[in-house]
Short mmCIF file of C-alpha atoms and ligand atoms in Angstrom, two decimals:
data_model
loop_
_atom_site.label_atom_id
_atom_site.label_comp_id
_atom_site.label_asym_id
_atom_site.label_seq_id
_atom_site.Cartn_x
_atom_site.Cartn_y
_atom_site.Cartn_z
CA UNK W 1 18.62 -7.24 6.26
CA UNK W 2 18.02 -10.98 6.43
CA UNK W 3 14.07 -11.04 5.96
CA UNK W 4 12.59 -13.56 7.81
CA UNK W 5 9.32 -14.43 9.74
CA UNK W 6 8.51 -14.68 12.98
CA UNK W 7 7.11 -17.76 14.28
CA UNK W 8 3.74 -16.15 14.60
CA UNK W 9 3.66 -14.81 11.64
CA UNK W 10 4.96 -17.94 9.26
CA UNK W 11 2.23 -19.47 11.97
CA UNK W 12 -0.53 -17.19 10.05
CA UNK W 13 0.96 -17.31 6.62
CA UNK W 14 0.97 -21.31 6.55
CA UNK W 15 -2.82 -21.15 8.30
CA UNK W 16 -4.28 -18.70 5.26
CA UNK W 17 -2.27 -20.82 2.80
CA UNK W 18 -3.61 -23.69 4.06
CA UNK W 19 -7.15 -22.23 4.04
CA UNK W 20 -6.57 -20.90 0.88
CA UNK W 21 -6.25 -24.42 -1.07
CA UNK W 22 -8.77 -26.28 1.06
CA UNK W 23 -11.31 -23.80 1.28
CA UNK W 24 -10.83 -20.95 -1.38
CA UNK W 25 -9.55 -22.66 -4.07
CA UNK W 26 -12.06 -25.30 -4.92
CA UNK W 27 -14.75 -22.39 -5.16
CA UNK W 28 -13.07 -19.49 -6.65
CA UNK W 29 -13.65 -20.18 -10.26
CA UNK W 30 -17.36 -20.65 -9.61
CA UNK W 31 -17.49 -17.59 -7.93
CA UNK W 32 -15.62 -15.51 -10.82
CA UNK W 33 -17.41 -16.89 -13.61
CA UNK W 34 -20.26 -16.40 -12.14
CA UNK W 35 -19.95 -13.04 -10.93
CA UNK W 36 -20.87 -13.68 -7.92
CA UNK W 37 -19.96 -12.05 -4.43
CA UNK W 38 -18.14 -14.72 -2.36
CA UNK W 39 -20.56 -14.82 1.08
CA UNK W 40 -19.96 -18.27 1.58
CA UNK W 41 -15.92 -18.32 1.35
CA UNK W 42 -16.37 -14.79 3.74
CA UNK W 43 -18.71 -16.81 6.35
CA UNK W 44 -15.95 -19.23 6.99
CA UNK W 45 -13.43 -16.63 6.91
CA UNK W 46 -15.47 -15.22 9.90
CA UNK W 47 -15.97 -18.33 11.64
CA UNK W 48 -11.97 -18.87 11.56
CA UNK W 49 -11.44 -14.99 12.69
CA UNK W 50 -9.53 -14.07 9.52
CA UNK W 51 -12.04 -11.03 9.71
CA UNK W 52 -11.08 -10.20 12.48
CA UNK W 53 -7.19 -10.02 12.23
CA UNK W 54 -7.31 -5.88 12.26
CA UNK W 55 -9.82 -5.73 15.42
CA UNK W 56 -8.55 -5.95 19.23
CA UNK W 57 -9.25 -8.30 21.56
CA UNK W 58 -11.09 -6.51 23.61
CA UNK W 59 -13.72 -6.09 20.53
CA UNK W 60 -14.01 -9.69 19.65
CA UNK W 61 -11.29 -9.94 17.42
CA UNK W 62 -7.65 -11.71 16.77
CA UNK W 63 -5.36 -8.55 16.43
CA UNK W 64 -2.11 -9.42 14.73
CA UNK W 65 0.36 -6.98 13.13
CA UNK W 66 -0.01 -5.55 10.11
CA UNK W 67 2.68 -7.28 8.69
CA UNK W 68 0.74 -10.68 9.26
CA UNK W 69 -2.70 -9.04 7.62
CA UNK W 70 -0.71 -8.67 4.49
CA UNK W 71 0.41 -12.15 4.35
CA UNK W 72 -2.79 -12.79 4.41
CA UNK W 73 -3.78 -10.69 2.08
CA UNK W 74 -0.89 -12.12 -0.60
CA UNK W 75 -1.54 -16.02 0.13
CA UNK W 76 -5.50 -15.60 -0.55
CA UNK W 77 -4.64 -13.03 -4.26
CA UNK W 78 -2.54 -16.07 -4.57
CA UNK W 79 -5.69 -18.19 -5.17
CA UNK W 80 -8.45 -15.73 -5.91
CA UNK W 81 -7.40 -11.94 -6.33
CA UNK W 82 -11.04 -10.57 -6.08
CA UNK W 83 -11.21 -12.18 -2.50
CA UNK W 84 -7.88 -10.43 -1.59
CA UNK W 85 -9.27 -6.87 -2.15
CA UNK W 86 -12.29 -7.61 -0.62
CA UNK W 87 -10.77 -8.83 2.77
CA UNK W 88 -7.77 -6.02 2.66
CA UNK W 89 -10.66 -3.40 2.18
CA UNK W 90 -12.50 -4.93 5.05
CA UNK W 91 -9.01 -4.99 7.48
CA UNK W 92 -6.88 -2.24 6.18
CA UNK W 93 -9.51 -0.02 5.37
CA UNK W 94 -12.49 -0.20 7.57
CA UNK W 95 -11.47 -1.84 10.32
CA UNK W 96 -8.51 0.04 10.62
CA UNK W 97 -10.36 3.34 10.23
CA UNK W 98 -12.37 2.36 12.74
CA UNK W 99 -9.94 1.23 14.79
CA UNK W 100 -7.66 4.19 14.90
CA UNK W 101 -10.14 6.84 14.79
CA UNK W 102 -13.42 5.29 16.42
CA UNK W 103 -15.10 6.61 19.50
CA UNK W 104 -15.16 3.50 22.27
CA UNK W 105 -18.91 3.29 21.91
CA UNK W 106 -18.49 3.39 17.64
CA UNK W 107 -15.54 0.73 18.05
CA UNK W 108 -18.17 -1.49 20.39
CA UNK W 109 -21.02 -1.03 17.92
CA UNK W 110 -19.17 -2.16 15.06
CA UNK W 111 -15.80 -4.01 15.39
CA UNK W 112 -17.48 -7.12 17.01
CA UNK W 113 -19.45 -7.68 14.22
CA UNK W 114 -16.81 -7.18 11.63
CA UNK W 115 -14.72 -9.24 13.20
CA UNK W 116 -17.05 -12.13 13.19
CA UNK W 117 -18.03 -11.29 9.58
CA UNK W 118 -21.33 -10.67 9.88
CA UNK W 119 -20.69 -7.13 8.87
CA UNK W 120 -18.60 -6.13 6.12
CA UNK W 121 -17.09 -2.62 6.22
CA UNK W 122 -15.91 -0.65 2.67
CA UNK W 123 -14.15 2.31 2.68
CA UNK W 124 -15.47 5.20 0.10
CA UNK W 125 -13.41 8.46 -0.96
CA UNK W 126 -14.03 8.04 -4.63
CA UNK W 127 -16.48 9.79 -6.94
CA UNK W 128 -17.50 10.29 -10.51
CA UNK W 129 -15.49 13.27 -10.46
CA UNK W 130 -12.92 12.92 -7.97
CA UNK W 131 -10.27 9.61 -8.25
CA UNK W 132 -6.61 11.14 -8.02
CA UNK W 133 -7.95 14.64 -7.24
CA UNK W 134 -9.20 12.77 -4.01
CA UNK W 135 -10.09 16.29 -1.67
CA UNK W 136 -12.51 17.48 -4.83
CA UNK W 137 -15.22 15.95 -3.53
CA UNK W 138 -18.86 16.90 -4.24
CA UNK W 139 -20.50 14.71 -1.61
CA UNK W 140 -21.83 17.41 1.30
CA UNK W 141 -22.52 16.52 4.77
CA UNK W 142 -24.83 18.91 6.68
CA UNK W 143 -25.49 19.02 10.54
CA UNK W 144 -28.80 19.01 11.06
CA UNK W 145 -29.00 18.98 14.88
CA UNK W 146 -28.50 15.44 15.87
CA UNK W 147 -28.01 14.29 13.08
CA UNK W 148 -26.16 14.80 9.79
CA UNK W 149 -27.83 14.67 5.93
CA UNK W 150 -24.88 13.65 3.12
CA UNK W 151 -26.51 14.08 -0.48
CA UNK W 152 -23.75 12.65 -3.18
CA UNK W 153 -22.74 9.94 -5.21
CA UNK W 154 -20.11 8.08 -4.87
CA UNK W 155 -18.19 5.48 -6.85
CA UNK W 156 -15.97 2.61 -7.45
CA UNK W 157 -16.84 1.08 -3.66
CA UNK W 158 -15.27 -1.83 -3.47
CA UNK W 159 -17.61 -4.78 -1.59
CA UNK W 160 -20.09 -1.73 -1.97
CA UNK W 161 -22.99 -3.52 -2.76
CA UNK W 162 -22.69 -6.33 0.30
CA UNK W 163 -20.79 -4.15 2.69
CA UNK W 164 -23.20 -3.74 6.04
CA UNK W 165 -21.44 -0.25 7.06
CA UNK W 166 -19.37 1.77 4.85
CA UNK W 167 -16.84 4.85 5.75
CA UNK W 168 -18.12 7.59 3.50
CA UNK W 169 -15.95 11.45 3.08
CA UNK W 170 -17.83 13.86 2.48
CA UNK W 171 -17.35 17.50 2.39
CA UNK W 172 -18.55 19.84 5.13
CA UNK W 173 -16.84 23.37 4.61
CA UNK W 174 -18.05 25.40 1.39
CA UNK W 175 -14.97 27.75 2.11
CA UNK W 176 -12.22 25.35 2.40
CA UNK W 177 -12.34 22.23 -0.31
CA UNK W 178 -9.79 19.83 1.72
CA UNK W 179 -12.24 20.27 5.08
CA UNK W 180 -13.42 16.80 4.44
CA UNK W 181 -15.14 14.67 7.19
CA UNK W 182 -15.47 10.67 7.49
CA UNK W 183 -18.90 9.32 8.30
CA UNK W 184 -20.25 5.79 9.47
CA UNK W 185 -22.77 4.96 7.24
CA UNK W 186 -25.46 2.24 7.45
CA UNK W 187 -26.67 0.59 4.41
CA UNK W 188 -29.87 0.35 6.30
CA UNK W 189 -29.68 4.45 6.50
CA UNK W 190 -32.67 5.81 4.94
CA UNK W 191 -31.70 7.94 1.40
CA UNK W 192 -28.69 5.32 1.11
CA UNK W 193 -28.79 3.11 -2.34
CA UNK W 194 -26.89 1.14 -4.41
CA UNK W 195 -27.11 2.37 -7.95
CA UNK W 196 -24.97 0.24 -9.99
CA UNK W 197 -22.75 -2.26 -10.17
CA UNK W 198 -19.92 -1.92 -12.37
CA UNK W 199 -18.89 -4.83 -15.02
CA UNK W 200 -15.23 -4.70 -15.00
CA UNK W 201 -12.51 -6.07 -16.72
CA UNK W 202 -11.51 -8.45 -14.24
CA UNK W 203 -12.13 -9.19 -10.04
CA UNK W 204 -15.50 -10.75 -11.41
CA UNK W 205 -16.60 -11.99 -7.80
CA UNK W 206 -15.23 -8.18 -5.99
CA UNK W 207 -18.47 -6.46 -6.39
CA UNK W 208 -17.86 -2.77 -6.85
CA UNK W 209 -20.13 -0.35 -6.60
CA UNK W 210 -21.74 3.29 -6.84
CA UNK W 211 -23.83 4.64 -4.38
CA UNK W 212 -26.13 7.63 -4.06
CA UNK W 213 -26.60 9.29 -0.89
CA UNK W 214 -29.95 11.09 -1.21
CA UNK W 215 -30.52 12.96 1.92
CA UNK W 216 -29.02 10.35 3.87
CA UNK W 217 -29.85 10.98 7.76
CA UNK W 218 -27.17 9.58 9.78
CA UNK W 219 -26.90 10.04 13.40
CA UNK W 220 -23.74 12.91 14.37
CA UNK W 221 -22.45 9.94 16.69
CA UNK W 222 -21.48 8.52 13.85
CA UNK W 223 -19.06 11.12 12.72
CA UNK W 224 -15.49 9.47 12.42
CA UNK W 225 -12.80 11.25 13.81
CA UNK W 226 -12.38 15.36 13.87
CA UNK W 227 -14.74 17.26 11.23
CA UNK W 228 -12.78 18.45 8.98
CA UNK W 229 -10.03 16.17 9.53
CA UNK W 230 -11.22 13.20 7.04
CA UNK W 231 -8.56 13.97 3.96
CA UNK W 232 -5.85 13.54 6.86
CA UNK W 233 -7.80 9.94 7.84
CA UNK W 234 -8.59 9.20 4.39
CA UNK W 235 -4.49 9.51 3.25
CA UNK W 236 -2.91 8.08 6.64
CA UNK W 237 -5.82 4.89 6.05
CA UNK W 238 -4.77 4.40 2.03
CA UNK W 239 -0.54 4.84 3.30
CA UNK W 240 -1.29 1.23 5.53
CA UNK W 241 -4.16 -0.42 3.09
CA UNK W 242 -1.30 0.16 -0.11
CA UNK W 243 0.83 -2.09 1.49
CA UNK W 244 -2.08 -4.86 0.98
CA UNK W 245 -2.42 -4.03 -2.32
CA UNK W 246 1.64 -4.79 -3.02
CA UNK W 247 0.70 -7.63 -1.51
CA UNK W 248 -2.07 -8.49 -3.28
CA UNK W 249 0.06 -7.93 -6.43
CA UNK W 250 2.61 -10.14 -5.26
CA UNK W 251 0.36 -13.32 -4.34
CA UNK W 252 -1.29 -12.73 -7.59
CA UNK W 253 2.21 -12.61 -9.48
CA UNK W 254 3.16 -15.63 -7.41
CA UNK W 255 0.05 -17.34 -9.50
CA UNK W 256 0.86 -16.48 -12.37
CA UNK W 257 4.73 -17.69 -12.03
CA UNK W 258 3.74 -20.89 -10.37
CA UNK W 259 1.61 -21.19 -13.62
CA UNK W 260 3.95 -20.18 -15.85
CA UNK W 261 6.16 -23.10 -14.44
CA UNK W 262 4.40 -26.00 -14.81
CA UNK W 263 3.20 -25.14 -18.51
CA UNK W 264 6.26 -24.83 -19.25
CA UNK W 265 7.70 -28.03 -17.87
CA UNK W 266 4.32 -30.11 -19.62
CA UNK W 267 4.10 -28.03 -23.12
CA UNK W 268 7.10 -29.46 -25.31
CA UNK W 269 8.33 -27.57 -28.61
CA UNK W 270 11.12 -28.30 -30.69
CA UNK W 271 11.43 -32.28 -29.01
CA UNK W 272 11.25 -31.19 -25.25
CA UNK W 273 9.55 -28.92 -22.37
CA UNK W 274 9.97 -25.54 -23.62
CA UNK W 275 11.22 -25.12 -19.97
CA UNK W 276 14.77 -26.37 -21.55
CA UNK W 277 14.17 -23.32 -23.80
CA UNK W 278 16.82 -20.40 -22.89
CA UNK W 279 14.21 -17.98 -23.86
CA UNK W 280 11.88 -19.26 -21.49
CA UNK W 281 14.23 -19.32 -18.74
CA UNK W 282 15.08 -16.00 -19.24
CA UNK W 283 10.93 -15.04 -18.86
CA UNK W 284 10.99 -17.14 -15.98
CA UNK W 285 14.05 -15.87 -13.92
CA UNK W 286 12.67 -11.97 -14.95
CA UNK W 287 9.17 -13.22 -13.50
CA UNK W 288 11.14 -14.33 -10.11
CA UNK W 289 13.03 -11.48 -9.86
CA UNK W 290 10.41 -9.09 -10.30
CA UNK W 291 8.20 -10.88 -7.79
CA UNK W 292 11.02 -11.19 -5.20
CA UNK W 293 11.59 -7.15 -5.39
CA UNK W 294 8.15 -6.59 -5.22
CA UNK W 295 8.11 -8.60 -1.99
CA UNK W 296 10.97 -7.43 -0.14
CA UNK W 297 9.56 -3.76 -0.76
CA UNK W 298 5.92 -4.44 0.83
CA UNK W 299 8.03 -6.75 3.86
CA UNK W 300 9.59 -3.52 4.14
CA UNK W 301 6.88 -0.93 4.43
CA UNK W 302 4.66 -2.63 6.73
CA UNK W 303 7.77 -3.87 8.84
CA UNK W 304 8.29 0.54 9.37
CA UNK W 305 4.31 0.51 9.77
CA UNK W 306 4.33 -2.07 12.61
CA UNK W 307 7.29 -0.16 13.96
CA UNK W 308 5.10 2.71 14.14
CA UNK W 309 8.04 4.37 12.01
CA UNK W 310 6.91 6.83 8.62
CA UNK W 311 6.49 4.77 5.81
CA UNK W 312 4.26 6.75 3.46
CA UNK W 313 6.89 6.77 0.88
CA UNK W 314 8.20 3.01 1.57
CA UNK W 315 4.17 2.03 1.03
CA UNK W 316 3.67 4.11 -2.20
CA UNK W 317 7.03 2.46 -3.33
CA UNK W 318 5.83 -1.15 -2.78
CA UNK W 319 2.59 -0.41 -4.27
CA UNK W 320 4.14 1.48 -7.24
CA UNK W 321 6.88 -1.71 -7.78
CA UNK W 322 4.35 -4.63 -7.09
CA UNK W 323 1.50 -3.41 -9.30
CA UNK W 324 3.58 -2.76 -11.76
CA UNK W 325 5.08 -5.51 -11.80
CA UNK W 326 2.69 -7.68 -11.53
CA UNK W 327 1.69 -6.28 -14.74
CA UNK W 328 5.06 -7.16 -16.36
CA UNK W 329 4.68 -10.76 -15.26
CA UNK W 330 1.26 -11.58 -16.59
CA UNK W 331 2.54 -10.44 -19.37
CA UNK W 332 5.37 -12.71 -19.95
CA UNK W 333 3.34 -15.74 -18.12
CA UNK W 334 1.07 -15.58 -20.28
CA UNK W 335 3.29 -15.05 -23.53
CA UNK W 336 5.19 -18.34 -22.04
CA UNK W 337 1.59 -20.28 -22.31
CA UNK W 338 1.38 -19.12 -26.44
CA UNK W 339 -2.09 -19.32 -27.74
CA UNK W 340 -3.34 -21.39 -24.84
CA UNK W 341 -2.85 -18.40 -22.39
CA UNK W 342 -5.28 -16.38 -24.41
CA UNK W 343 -8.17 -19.04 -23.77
CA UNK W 344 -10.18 -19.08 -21.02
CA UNK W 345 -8.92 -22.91 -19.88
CA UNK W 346 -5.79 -21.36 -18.49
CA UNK W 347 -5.66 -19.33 -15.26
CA UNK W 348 -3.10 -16.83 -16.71
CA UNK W 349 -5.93 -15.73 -19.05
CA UNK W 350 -7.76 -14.50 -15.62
CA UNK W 351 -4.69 -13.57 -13.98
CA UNK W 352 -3.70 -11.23 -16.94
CA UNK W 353 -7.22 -9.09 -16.77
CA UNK W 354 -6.92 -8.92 -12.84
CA UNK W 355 -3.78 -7.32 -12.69
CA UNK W 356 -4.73 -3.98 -14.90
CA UNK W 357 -6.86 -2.44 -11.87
CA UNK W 358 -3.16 -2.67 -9.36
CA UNK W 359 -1.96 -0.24 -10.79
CA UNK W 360 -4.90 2.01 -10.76
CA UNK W 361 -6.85 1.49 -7.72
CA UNK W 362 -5.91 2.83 -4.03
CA UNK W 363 -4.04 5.34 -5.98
CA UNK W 364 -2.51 4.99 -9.72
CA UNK W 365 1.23 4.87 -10.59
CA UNK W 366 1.68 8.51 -11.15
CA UNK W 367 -0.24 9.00 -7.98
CA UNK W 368 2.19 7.05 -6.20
CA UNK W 369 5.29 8.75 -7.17
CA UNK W 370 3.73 11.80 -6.47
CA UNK W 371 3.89 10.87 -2.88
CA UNK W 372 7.16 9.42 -3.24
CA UNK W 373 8.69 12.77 -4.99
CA UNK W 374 7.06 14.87 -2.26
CA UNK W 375 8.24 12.64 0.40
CA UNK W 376 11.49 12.84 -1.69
CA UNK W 377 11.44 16.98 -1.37
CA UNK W 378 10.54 16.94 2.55
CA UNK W 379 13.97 15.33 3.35
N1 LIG H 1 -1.05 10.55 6.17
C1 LIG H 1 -1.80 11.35 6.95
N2 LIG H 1 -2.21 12.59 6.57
C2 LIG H 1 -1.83 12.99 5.34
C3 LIG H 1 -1.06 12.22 4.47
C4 LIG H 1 -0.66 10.93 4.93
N3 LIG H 1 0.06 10.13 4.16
N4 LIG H 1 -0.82 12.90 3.34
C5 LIG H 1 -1.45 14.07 3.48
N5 LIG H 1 -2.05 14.13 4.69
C6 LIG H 1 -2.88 15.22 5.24
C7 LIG H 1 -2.28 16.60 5.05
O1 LIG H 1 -1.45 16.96 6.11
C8 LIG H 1 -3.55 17.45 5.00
O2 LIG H 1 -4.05 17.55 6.33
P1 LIG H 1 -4.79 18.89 6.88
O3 LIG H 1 -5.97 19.08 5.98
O4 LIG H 1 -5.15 18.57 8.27
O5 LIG H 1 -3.78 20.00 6.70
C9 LIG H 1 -4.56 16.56 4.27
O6 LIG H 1 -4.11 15.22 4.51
C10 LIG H 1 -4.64 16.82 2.77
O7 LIG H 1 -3.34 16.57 2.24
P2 LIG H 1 -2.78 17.27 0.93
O8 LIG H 1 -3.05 18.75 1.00
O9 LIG H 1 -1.39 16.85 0.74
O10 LIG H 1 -3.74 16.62 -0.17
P3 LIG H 1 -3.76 16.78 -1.73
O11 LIG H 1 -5.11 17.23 -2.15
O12 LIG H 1 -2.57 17.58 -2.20
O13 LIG H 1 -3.67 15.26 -2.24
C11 LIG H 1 -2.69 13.25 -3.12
C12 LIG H 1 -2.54 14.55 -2.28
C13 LIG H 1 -1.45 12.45 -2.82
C14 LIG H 1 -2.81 13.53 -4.60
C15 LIG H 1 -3.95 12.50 -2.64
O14 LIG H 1 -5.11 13.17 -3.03
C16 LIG H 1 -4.03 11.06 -3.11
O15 LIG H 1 -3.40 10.18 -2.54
N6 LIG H 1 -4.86 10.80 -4.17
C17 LIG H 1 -5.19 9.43 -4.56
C18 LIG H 1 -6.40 8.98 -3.84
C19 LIG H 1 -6.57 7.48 -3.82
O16 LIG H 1 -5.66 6.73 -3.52
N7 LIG H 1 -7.80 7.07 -4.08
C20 LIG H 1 -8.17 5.67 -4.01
C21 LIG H 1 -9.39 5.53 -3.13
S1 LIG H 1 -9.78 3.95 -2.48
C22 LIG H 1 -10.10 2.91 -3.79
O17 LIG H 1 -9.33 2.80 -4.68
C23 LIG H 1 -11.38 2.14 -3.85
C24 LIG H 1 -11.37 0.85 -3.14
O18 LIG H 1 -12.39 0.51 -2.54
C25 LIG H 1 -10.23 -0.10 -3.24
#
């Protein structure tokens, strides 16, 4: 398979990329150091209808494959990784969701504004109790005539604490534990608040957050999909939005080898650039390799996606390979910059603390091969 682009798509690739330097990059280490929630890089992203990129026409947006939303997705991790998760939760996740299970009238209520980025949608499964074990959810929705009152807590919501609407599961059968149920819910809902906001080890500027739902009344119209059919949404939505997160792994690995490179060609040991060094070069040709793989797997998976082929297992293989990956090349970038990479005037020292979470979040390693094993065992 020769793996090129379309037109269209190296159209979009060299648009973000382009956006990326002129716009994202002069701001992103402001933004991380500071902790702070990127609103003003997202407005412009809005104005330019990168938002929108997941959302029809018809509903105000730019719709583009899949395939293009992840090249996205890897050309902005290649600048600031804490943006990337924020806008692949926001397409992949929310927007998608909505997309593919929305009533016309929820699609109309809410895809025009996330498309212009005034409203920024999360996605929440995850609880204190329930991260791999994702159907052992404690969260309870209850119909209560027209409406429906969720009382839980959930955690780890990525863009929680800015996100205008956010898809919630929740349970809603106390006989069977997988009847889950996906939910619309407004911050503005009453009994809806945002308890904390995690410090992490890296993804400073990705706000991520845990929510209590105390009685929150939410009208039924906003039930998402089937009752009882939100683990099925939940999985098929995470199968697409892994793909973003291989890429996300790979535009962040891209960083840290396009780092890697030039300190090696400036930093000179033993009377030239350590970049004549043979052990070097072997770091660097393992960091390109890697990176290529990881690449070629998530090109794959969301090619099959786009072809509206299965590619569960294809996904949780690019995710598995990228983020792990990823984690093998901060590593050695970082190990090529000596001391230096462990101070905080080097990017690989950022880099290196980003990369832990890609292998954890949207489903850990051993979660992954889970659903490549099972896939596996279907055949
Ligand atoms: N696509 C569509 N439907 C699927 C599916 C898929 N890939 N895989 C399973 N399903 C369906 C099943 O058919 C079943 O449907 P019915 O209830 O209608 O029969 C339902 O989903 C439940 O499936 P399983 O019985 O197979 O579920 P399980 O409890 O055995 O779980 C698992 C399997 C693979 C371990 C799964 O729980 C899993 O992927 N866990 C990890 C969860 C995860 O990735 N969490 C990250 C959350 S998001 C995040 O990280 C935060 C963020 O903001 C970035």
């Amino acid at each position: 398979m020769l793996n090129e682009l379309t037109e269209e798509q190296q159209m979009i690739r060299d648009m973000v990329r382009d956006f990326a330097q002129k716009d994202i990059a002069p701001l992103a280490d402001k933004y991380e150091n500071e902790h702070a929630f990127p609103d003003v890089i997202l407005k412009k992203m809005g104005d330019l209808g990168l938002l929108g990129m997941g959302v029809p026409e018809e509903f105000g947006g730019c719709f583009s494959d899949h395939f293009s939303i992840f090249l996205a997705v890897e050309e902005i991790s290649r600048v600031m990784p804490s943006l990337a998760v924020i806008f692949s939760v926001h397409c992949s996740l929310f927007c998608y969701a909505l997309n593919h299970y929305g009533t016309p009238e929820q699609k109309a209520k809410y895809l025009p504004p996330a498309a212009r980025g005034e409203l920024l949608g999360a996605f929440s499964l995850t609880e204190p109790g329930a991260g791999s074990d994702a159907t052992n959810l404690k969260t309870k929705a209850v119909r209560d005539r027209d409406d429906y009152i969720i009382n839980g807590t959930k955690a780890w919501v990525t863009t929680g604490s800015a996100a205008g609407a956010i898809i919630v599961f929740a349970r809603t059968s106390e006989a069977d534990r997988k009847k889950l149920s996906a939910f619309i819910v407004e911050e503005s809902s009453p009994g809806y608040h945002v308890t904390k906001i995690e410090e992490k080890m890296g993804l400073h500027a990705s706000q991520t957050a845990e929510i209590l739902l105390d009685n929150c009344r939410i009208p039924a119209s906003n039930l998402l999909g089937e009752e009882g059919k939100g683990a099925a949404i939940a999985l098929n939505c995470l199968d697409g939005s892994r793909i973003g997160i291989a890429a996300q792994s790979v535009g962040l690995s891209q960083r840290a080898l396009d780092e890697a490179l030039k300190y090696a060609q400036n930093r000179e040991a033993f009377g030239k650039p350590i970049a004549r060094l043979q052990a070097i070069q072997m770091k660097l040709a393992d960091i390109a390799t890697d990176l290529e793989a990881g690449r070629l797997l998530w090109h794959r998976a969301a090619s099959l996606f786009d072809a509206g082929k299965p590619f569960t297992k294809e996904a949780a293989m690019a995710k598995l390979f990228a983020s792990e990956a990823a984690n093998r090349i901060v590593y050695e970038a970082l190990q090529i910059h000596g001391g230096y990479g462990y101070s905080k005037e080097f990017k690989i020292e950022q880099l290196y603390r980003d990369a832990r979470v890609l292998s954890i979040y949207e489903g850990t390693s051993e979660i992954q091969r889970l659903v490549i094993a099972r896939e596996l065992l279907k055949q």
